[in-house]
PDB file of C-alpha atoms in Angstrom:
ATOM      1  CA  UNK A1002     -19.928  -7.972   7.563  1.00  0.00           C
ATOM      2  CA  UNK A1003     -18.376  -8.831  10.959  1.00  0.00           C
ATOM      3  CA  UNK A1004     -15.173  -7.255  12.271  1.00  0.00           C
ATOM      4  CA  UNK A1005     -13.376 -10.592  11.993  1.00  0.00           C
ATOM      5  CA  UNK A1006     -14.356 -10.985   8.366  1.00  0.00           C
ATOM      6  CA  UNK A1007     -13.366  -7.403   7.579  1.00  0.00           C
ATOM      7  CA  UNK A1008      -9.860  -7.780   9.013  1.00  0.00           C
ATOM      8  CA  UNK A1009      -7.173  -7.754   6.316  1.00  0.00           C
ATOM      9  CA  UNK A1010      -4.538 -10.472   6.699  1.00  0.00           C
ATOM     10  CA  UNK A1011      -0.800 -10.018   6.213  1.00  0.00           C
ATOM     11  CA  UNK A1012      -0.907 -11.983   2.951  1.00  0.00           C
ATOM     12  CA  UNK A1013      -3.684  -9.725   1.686  1.00  0.00           C
ATOM     13  CA  UNK A1014      -1.729  -6.629   2.688  1.00  0.00           C
ATOM     14  CA  UNK A1015       1.243  -7.821   0.666  1.00  0.00           C
ATOM     15  CA  UNK A1016      -0.977  -8.545  -2.330  1.00  0.00           C
ATOM     16  CA  UNK A1017      -2.649  -5.122  -2.082  1.00  0.00           C
ATOM     17  CA  UNK A1018       0.761  -3.433  -1.849  1.00  0.00           C
ATOM     18  CA  UNK A1019       1.909  -5.229  -4.999  1.00  0.00           C
ATOM     19  CA  UNK A1020      -1.273  -4.226  -6.836  1.00  0.00           C
ATOM     20  CA  UNK A1021      -0.859  -0.612  -5.758  1.00  0.00           C
ATOM     21  CA  UNK A1022       2.763  -0.370  -6.886  1.00  0.00           C
ATOM     22  CA  UNK A1023       2.115  -2.112 -10.203  1.00  0.00           C
ATOM     23  CA  UNK A1024      -0.858   0.106 -10.983  1.00  0.00           C
ATOM     24  CA  UNK A1025       1.036   3.190  -9.852  1.00  0.00           C
ATOM     25  CA  UNK A1026       3.510   2.526 -12.664  1.00  0.00           C
ATOM     26  CA  UNK A1027       0.734   1.617 -15.100  1.00  0.00           C
ATOM     27  CA  UNK A1028      -1.090   4.848 -14.266  1.00  0.00           C
ATOM     28  CA  UNK A1029       2.086   6.806 -14.982  1.00  0.00           C
ATOM     29  CA  UNK A1030       2.387   5.026 -18.344  1.00  0.00           C
ATOM     30  CA  UNK A1031      -1.222   5.954 -19.064  1.00  0.00           C
ATOM     31  CA  UNK A1032      -0.288   9.610 -18.558  1.00  0.00           C
ATOM     32  CA  UNK A1033       2.125   9.234 -21.477  1.00  0.00           C
ATOM     33  CA  UNK A1034      -0.671   7.724 -23.581  1.00  0.00           C
ATOM     34  CA  UNK A1035      -2.868  10.661 -22.597  1.00  0.00           C
ATOM     35  CA  UNK A1036      -0.355  13.100 -24.070  1.00  0.00           C
ATOM     36  CA  UNK A1037      -0.225  11.182 -27.351  1.00  0.00           C
ATOM     37  CA  UNK A1038      -4.018  10.946 -27.564  1.00  0.00           C
ATOM     38  CA  UNK A1039      -4.315  14.646 -26.841  1.00  0.00           C
ATOM     39  CA  UNK A1040      -2.209  15.440 -29.902  1.00  0.00           C
ATOM     40  CA  UNK A1041      -4.092  12.930 -32.056  1.00  0.00           C
ATOM     41  CA  UNK A1042      -7.471  14.424 -31.140  1.00  0.00           C
ATOM     42  CA  UNK A1043      -6.425  17.892 -32.296  1.00  0.00           C
ATOM     43  CA  UNK A1044      -9.040  20.519 -31.373  1.00  0.00           C
ATOM     44  CA  UNK A1045     -10.815  17.966 -29.171  1.00  0.00           C
ATOM     45  CA  UNK A1046      -7.613  17.149 -27.281  1.00  0.00           C
ATOM     46  CA  UNK A1047      -8.979  18.581 -24.037  1.00  0.00           C
ATOM     47  CA  UNK A1048     -11.345  15.603 -23.915  1.00  0.00           C
ATOM     48  CA  UNK A1049      -8.548  13.020 -24.135  1.00  0.00           C
ATOM     49  CA  UNK A1050      -8.257  12.684 -20.369  1.00  0.00           C
ATOM     50  CA  UNK A1051     -11.949  11.794 -20.150  1.00  0.00           C
ATOM     51  CA  UNK A1052     -11.601   9.065 -22.758  1.00  0.00           C
ATOM     52  CA  UNK A1053      -8.905   7.391 -20.637  1.00  0.00           C
ATOM     53  CA  UNK A1054     -10.071   8.313 -17.130  1.00  0.00           C
ATOM     54  CA  UNK A1055     -11.424   4.853 -16.329  1.00  0.00           C
ATOM     55  CA  UNK A1056      -7.961   3.374 -16.736  1.00  0.00           C
ATOM     56  CA  UNK A1057      -6.751   5.438 -13.762  1.00  0.00           C
ATOM     57  CA  UNK A1058      -9.421   3.934 -11.498  1.00  0.00           C
ATOM     58  CA  UNK A1059      -9.363   0.221 -12.385  1.00  0.00           C
ATOM     59  CA  UNK A1060      -7.215  -0.820  -9.414  1.00  0.00           C
ATOM     60  CA  UNK A1061     -10.002  -0.077  -6.918  1.00  0.00           C
ATOM     61  CA  UNK A1062     -12.664  -2.524  -8.158  1.00  0.00           C
ATOM     62  CA  UNK A1063      -9.954  -5.080  -8.939  1.00  0.00           C
ATOM     63  CA  UNK A1064      -8.665  -4.959  -5.354  1.00  0.00           C
ATOM     64  CA  UNK A1065     -12.184  -5.338  -3.963  1.00  0.00           C
ATOM     65  CA  UNK A1066     -12.887  -8.248  -6.329  1.00  0.00           C
ATOM     66  CA  UNK A1067      -9.788 -10.118  -5.193  1.00  0.00           C
ATOM     67  CA  UNK A1068      -9.829  -9.424  -1.442  1.00  0.00           C
ATOM     68  CA  UNK A1069     -13.541  -8.673  -0.833  1.00  0.00           C
ATOM     69  CA  UNK A1070     -13.119  -6.498   2.249  1.00  0.00           C
ATOM     70  CA  UNK A1071     -14.166  -2.894   2.952  1.00  0.00           C
ATOM     71  CA  UNK A1072     -11.755  -0.086   2.166  1.00  0.00           C
ATOM     72  CA  UNK A1073      -9.242  -2.046   0.110  1.00  0.00           C
ATOM     73  CA  UNK A1074     -10.172  -0.326  -3.154  1.00  0.00           C
ATOM     74  CA  UNK A1075      -9.692   3.130  -1.642  1.00  0.00           C
ATOM     75  CA  UNK A1076      -6.380   2.151  -0.058  1.00  0.00           C
ATOM     76  CA  UNK A1077      -4.986   0.687  -3.290  1.00  0.00           C
ATOM     77  CA  UNK A1078      -5.954   3.808  -5.262  1.00  0.00           C
ATOM     78  CA  UNK A1079      -4.338   6.023  -2.614  1.00  0.00           C
ATOM     79  CA  UNK A1080      -1.100   4.050  -2.558  1.00  0.00           C
ATOM     80  CA  UNK A1081      -0.975   3.926  -6.382  1.00  0.00           C
ATOM     81  CA  UNK A1082      -1.379   7.723  -6.399  1.00  0.00           C
ATOM     82  CA  UNK A1083       1.405   8.015  -3.810  1.00  0.00           C
ATOM     83  CA  UNK A1084       3.692   5.928  -6.024  1.00  0.00           C
ATOM     84  CA  UNK A1085       3.000   8.281  -8.925  1.00  0.00           C
ATOM     85  CA  UNK A1086       3.725  11.354  -6.811  1.00  0.00           C
ATOM     86  CA  UNK A1087       6.675  10.142  -4.746  1.00  0.00           C
ATOM     87  CA  UNK A1088       8.555   7.981  -7.234  1.00  0.00           C
ATOM     88  CA  UNK A1089       7.393   8.974 -10.711  1.00  0.00           C
ATOM     89  CA  UNK A1090       7.145  12.754 -10.322  1.00  0.00           C
ATOM     90  CA  UNK A1091       3.524  13.072 -11.399  1.00  0.00           C
ATOM     91  CA  UNK A1092       2.853  16.603 -12.676  1.00  0.00           C
ATOM     92  CA  UNK A1093      -0.367  16.705 -10.638  1.00  0.00           C
ATOM     93  CA  UNK A1094       1.603  16.630  -7.384  1.00  0.00           C
ATOM     94  CA  UNK A1095       0.175  15.816  -3.928  1.00  0.00           C
ATOM     95  CA  UNK A1096      -3.331  16.741  -5.129  1.00  0.00           C
ATOM     96  CA  UNK A1097      -3.280  13.360  -6.845  1.00  0.00           C
ATOM     97  CA  UNK A1098      -3.821  11.773  -3.424  1.00  0.00           C
ATOM     98  CA  UNK A1099      -7.180  13.544  -3.194  1.00  0.00           C
ATOM     99  CA  UNK A1100      -8.006  12.356  -6.704  1.00  0.00           C
ATOM    100  CA  UNK A1101      -7.147   8.768  -5.759  1.00  0.00           C
ATOM    101  CA  UNK A1102      -9.277   8.989  -2.615  1.00  0.00           C
ATOM    102  CA  UNK A1103     -12.353  10.296  -4.443  1.00  0.00           C
ATOM    103  CA  UNK A1104     -12.078   7.938  -7.404  1.00  0.00           C
ATOM    104  CA  UNK A1105     -11.387   4.930  -5.185  1.00  0.00           C
ATOM    105  CA  UNK A1106     -14.367   5.741  -2.981  1.00  0.00           C
ATOM    106  CA  UNK A1107     -16.617   6.106  -6.016  1.00  0.00           C
ATOM    107  CA  UNK A1108     -15.505   2.771  -7.459  1.00  0.00           C
ATOM    108  CA  UNK A1109     -15.853   0.931  -4.154  1.00  0.00           C
ATOM    109  CA  UNK A1110     -19.293   2.370  -3.367  1.00  0.00           C
ATOM    110  CA  UNK A1111     -21.038  -0.145  -5.646  1.00  0.00           C
ATOM    111  CA  UNK A1112     -19.624  -3.087  -3.680  1.00  0.00           C
ATOM    112  CA  UNK A1113     -20.415  -1.408  -0.360  1.00  0.00           C
ATOM    113  CA  UNK A1114     -24.055  -1.179  -1.437  1.00  0.00           C
ATOM    114  CA  UNK A1115     -24.100  -4.992  -1.664  1.00  0.00           C
ATOM    115  CA  UNK A1116     -22.207  -5.312   1.655  1.00  0.00           C
ATOM    116  CA  UNK A1117     -19.338  -6.818  -0.369  1.00  0.00           C
ATOM    117  CA  UNK A1118     -21.393  -9.911  -1.181  1.00  0.00           C
ATOM    118  CA  UNK A1119     -22.085  -9.617  -4.919  1.00  0.00           C
ATOM    119  CA  UNK A1120     -19.530  -9.598  -7.738  1.00  0.00           C
ATOM    120  CA  UNK A1121     -21.556  -9.984 -10.896  1.00  0.00           C
ATOM    121  CA  UNK A1122     -21.076  -7.923 -14.040  1.00  0.00           C
ATOM    122  CA  UNK A1123     -23.844  -5.531 -13.017  1.00  0.00           C
ATOM    123  CA  UNK A1124     -22.036  -4.551  -9.829  1.00  0.00           C
ATOM    124  CA  UNK A1125     -18.820  -3.941 -11.755  1.00  0.00           C
ATOM    125  CA  UNK A1126     -20.692  -1.815 -14.285  1.00  0.00           C
ATOM    126  CA  UNK A1127     -22.165   0.257 -11.452  1.00  0.00           C
ATOM    127  CA  UNK A1128     -18.715   0.554  -9.882  1.00  0.00           C
ATOM    128  CA  UNK A1129     -17.334   2.069 -13.075  1.00  0.00           C
ATOM    129  CA  UNK A1130     -20.259   4.452 -13.489  1.00  0.00           C
ATOM    130  CA  UNK A1131     -20.031   5.674  -9.890  1.00  0.00           C
ATOM    131  CA  UNK A1132     -16.275   6.120 -10.230  1.00  0.00           C
ATOM    132  CA  UNK A1133     -16.847   8.221 -13.353  1.00  0.00           C
ATOM    133  CA  UNK A1134     -19.464  10.329 -11.589  1.00  0.00           C
ATOM    134  CA  UNK A1135     -17.190  10.832  -8.570  1.00  0.00           C
ATOM    135  CA  UNK A1136     -14.350  11.882 -10.861  1.00  0.00           C
ATOM    136  CA  UNK A1137     -16.641  14.326 -12.673  1.00  0.00           C
ATOM    137  CA  UNK A1138     -17.833  15.820  -9.384  1.00  0.00           C
ATOM    138  CA  UNK A1139     -14.225  16.381  -8.368  1.00  0.00           C
ATOM    139  CA  UNK A1140     -13.528  18.046 -11.717  1.00  0.00           C
ATOM    140  CA  UNK A1141     -16.501  20.355 -11.194  1.00  0.00           C
ATOM    141  CA  UNK A1142     -15.039  21.450  -7.854  1.00  0.00           C
ATOM    142  CA  UNK A1143     -11.426  21.736  -9.024  1.00  0.00           C
ATOM    143  CA  UNK A1144     -11.844  23.130 -12.531  1.00  0.00           C
ATOM    144  CA  UNK A1145     -15.360  24.572 -12.734  1.00  0.00           C
ATOM    145  CA  UNK A1146     -16.498  22.171 -15.462  1.00  0.00           C
ATOM    146  CA  UNK A1147     -20.168  22.729 -14.740  1.00  0.00           C
ATOM    147  CA  UNK A1148     -20.191  26.158 -16.326  1.00  0.00           C
ATOM    148  CA  UNK A1149     -18.167  25.162 -19.388  1.00  0.00           C
ATOM    149  CA  UNK A1150     -19.452  24.391 -22.893  1.00  0.00           C
ATOM    150  CA  UNK A1151     -17.931  20.901 -22.915  1.00  0.00           C
ATOM    151  CA  UNK A1152     -19.518  19.749 -19.652  1.00  0.00           C
ATOM    152  CA  UNK A1153     -21.985  17.298 -21.226  1.00  0.00           C
ATOM    153  CA  UNK A1154     -19.157  15.694 -23.204  1.00  0.00           C
ATOM    154  CA  UNK A1155     -16.938  15.513 -20.126  1.00  0.00           C
ATOM    155  CA  UNK A1156     -19.687  13.864 -18.081  1.00  0.00           C
ATOM    156  CA  UNK A1157     -20.617  11.360 -20.789  1.00  0.00           C
ATOM    157  CA  UNK A1158     -17.039  10.363 -21.544  1.00  0.00           C
ATOM    158  CA  UNK A1159     -16.142  10.020 -17.853  1.00  0.00           C
ATOM    159  CA  UNK A1160     -19.107   7.728 -17.227  1.00  0.00           C
ATOM    160  CA  UNK A1161     -18.515   5.591 -20.332  1.00  0.00           C
ATOM    161  CA  UNK A1162     -14.776   5.360 -19.686  1.00  0.00           C
ATOM    162  CA  UNK A1163     -15.440   4.472 -16.052  1.00  0.00           C
ATOM    163  CA  UNK A1164     -17.909   1.789 -17.113  1.00  0.00           C
ATOM    164  CA  UNK A1165     -15.538   0.159 -19.628  1.00  0.00           C
ATOM    165  CA  UNK A1166     -11.970   0.864 -18.455  1.00  0.00           C
ATOM    166  CA  UNK A1167     -12.657   0.770 -14.718  1.00  0.00           C
ATOM    167  CA  UNK A1168     -15.619  -1.456 -13.871  1.00  0.00           C
ATOM    168  CA  UNK A1169     -15.810  -4.045 -16.633  1.00  0.00           C
ATOM    169  CA  UNK A1170     -12.047  -4.172 -17.245  1.00  0.00           C
ATOM    170  CA  UNK A1171     -11.440  -4.850 -13.535  1.00  0.00           C
ATOM    171  CA  UNK A1172     -13.645  -7.948 -13.735  1.00  0.00           C
ATOM    172  CA  UNK A1173     -11.857  -9.112 -16.912  1.00  0.00           C
ATOM    173  CA  UNK A1174      -8.400  -8.622 -15.337  1.00  0.00           C
ATOM    174  CA  UNK A1175      -9.423 -10.348 -12.109  1.00  0.00           C
ATOM    175  CA  UNK A1176     -10.821 -13.388 -13.923  1.00  0.00           C
ATOM    176  CA  UNK A1177      -7.744 -13.592 -16.161  1.00  0.00           C
ATOM    177  CA  UNK A1178      -5.410 -13.523 -13.160  1.00  0.00           C
ATOM    178  CA  UNK A1179      -7.524 -16.071 -11.317  1.00  0.00           C
ATOM    179  CA  UNK A1180      -7.302 -18.495 -14.231  1.00  0.00           C
ATOM    180  CA  UNK A1181      -3.505 -18.507 -13.924  1.00  0.00           C
ATOM    181  CA  UNK A1182      -3.727 -19.785 -10.338  1.00  0.00           C
ATOM    182  CA  UNK A1183      -1.852 -16.851  -8.761  1.00  0.00           C
ATOM    183  CA  UNK A1184      -4.957 -15.854  -6.790  1.00  0.00           C
ATOM    184  CA  UNK A1185      -5.853 -19.319  -5.490  1.00  0.00           C
ATOM    185  CA  UNK A1186      -5.308 -18.279  -1.856  1.00  0.00           C
ATOM    186  CA  UNK A1187      -7.477 -15.186  -2.088  1.00  0.00           C
ATOM    187  CA  UNK A1188     -11.215 -14.746  -1.557  1.00  0.00           C
ATOM    188  CA  UNK A1189     -11.646 -14.658  -5.331  1.00  0.00           C
ATOM    189  CA  UNK A1190      -9.728 -17.915  -5.752  1.00  0.00           C
ATOM    190  CA  UNK A1191     -11.746 -19.661  -3.051  1.00  0.00           C
ATOM    191  CA  UNK A1192     -15.018 -18.473  -4.567  1.00  0.00           C
ATOM    192  CA  UNK A1193     -13.990 -19.789  -7.983  1.00  0.00           C
ATOM    193  CA  UNK A1194     -13.060 -23.164  -6.516  1.00  0.00           C
ATOM    194  CA  UNK A1195     -16.430 -23.298  -4.806  1.00  0.00           C
ATOM    195  CA  UNK A1196     -18.217 -22.729  -8.124  1.00  0.00           C
ATOM    196  CA  UNK A1197     -16.240 -25.380  -9.993  1.00  0.00           C
ATOM    197  CA  UNK A1198     -16.269 -28.083  -7.304  1.00  0.00           C
ATOM    198  CA  UNK A1199     -18.201 -31.196  -8.299  1.00  0.00           C
ATOM    199  CA  UNK A1200     -18.878 -32.416  -4.777  1.00  0.00           C
ATOM    200  CA  UNK A1201     -17.854 -32.042  -1.132  1.00  0.00           C
ATOM    201  CA  UNK A1202     -15.872 -35.262  -1.179  1.00  0.00           C
ATOM    202  CA  UNK A1203     -13.507 -34.127  -3.913  1.00  0.00           C
ATOM    203  CA  UNK A1204     -10.005 -34.195  -2.437  1.00  0.00           C
ATOM    204  CA  UNK A1205      -8.728 -31.130  -4.250  1.00  0.00           C
ATOM    205  CA  UNK A1206     -11.439 -28.870  -2.835  1.00  0.00           C
ATOM    206  CA  UNK A1207     -10.751 -27.179   0.497  1.00  0.00           C
ATOM    207  CA  UNK A1208     -13.578 -27.128   3.065  1.00  0.00           C
ATOM    208  CA  UNK A1209     -15.443 -23.859   2.778  1.00  0.00           C
ATOM    209  CA  UNK A1210     -15.429 -21.538   5.780  1.00  0.00           C
ATOM    210  CA  UNK A1211     -18.242 -19.086   6.602  1.00  0.00           C
ATOM    211  CA  UNK A1212     -16.744 -16.432   4.295  1.00  0.00           C
ATOM    212  CA  UNK A1213     -16.435 -18.819   1.372  1.00  0.00           C
ATOM    213  CA  UNK A1214     -19.892 -20.324   1.810  1.00  0.00           C
ATOM    214  CA  UNK A1215     -21.521 -16.890   1.768  1.00  0.00           C
ATOM    215  CA  UNK A1216     -19.427 -15.828  -1.205  1.00  0.00           C
ATOM    216  CA  UNK A1217     -20.485 -18.941  -3.124  1.00  0.00           C
ATOM    217  CA  UNK A1218     -24.177 -18.256  -2.513  1.00  0.00           C
ATOM    218  CA  UNK A1219     -23.822 -14.628  -3.541  1.00  0.00           C
ATOM    219  CA  UNK A1220     -21.854 -15.490  -6.674  1.00  0.00           C
ATOM    220  CA  UNK A1221     -24.609 -17.890  -7.772  1.00  0.00           C
ATOM    221  CA  UNK A1222     -27.482 -15.533  -7.015  1.00  0.00           C
ATOM    222  CA  UNK A1223     -25.877 -12.210  -7.966  1.00  0.00           C
ATOM    223  CA  UNK A1224     -26.772 -10.258 -11.067  1.00  0.00           C
ATOM    224  CA  UNK A1225     -24.692 -11.080 -14.104  1.00  0.00           C
TER     225      UNK A1225
END
């Protein structure tokens, strides 16, 4: 990916900022759900966070899906974590920024492996799995999970939650937003128009630039 293609525009920055703030509040709300689930699970309540962990990482693959440029998933996760810490008094404190960095990097790694060219379901599934593994690795370092009796459960739940609530859910949310038309001026919106166009002479279809043409080819040939 060239430097020109990787440059984030002002409009994209605004969109990423909105995503980060919105998900910062949603992540805080998920913390409240975590507390309720912890009580409901009784003696297994310590595993509640692992059941929901994917929900705290979904902004990263969603941001990459919409903007399709390196680093945007990590940045959105970091800013969402900052919103939780600075404005919503997250009990985790500034350490949450490290958590956001690690989880965002894990989620974005799957797209980096494709050089940000493929956005099929398989890539999103891998994104969620890698995010779950990155989150587990951080837990091993911070809390010593590796030597605990529940480690296998923690690992399995983190990976499954990452797969469903991070990777696959990000694709579902992105497609749902795109169908409303609010993302028409993004890379995702242009790629969708390219797939639905019936011919180059159609007046409602914008001419595809180099970015869009490559995205269209990768969308058609990518794993689904």
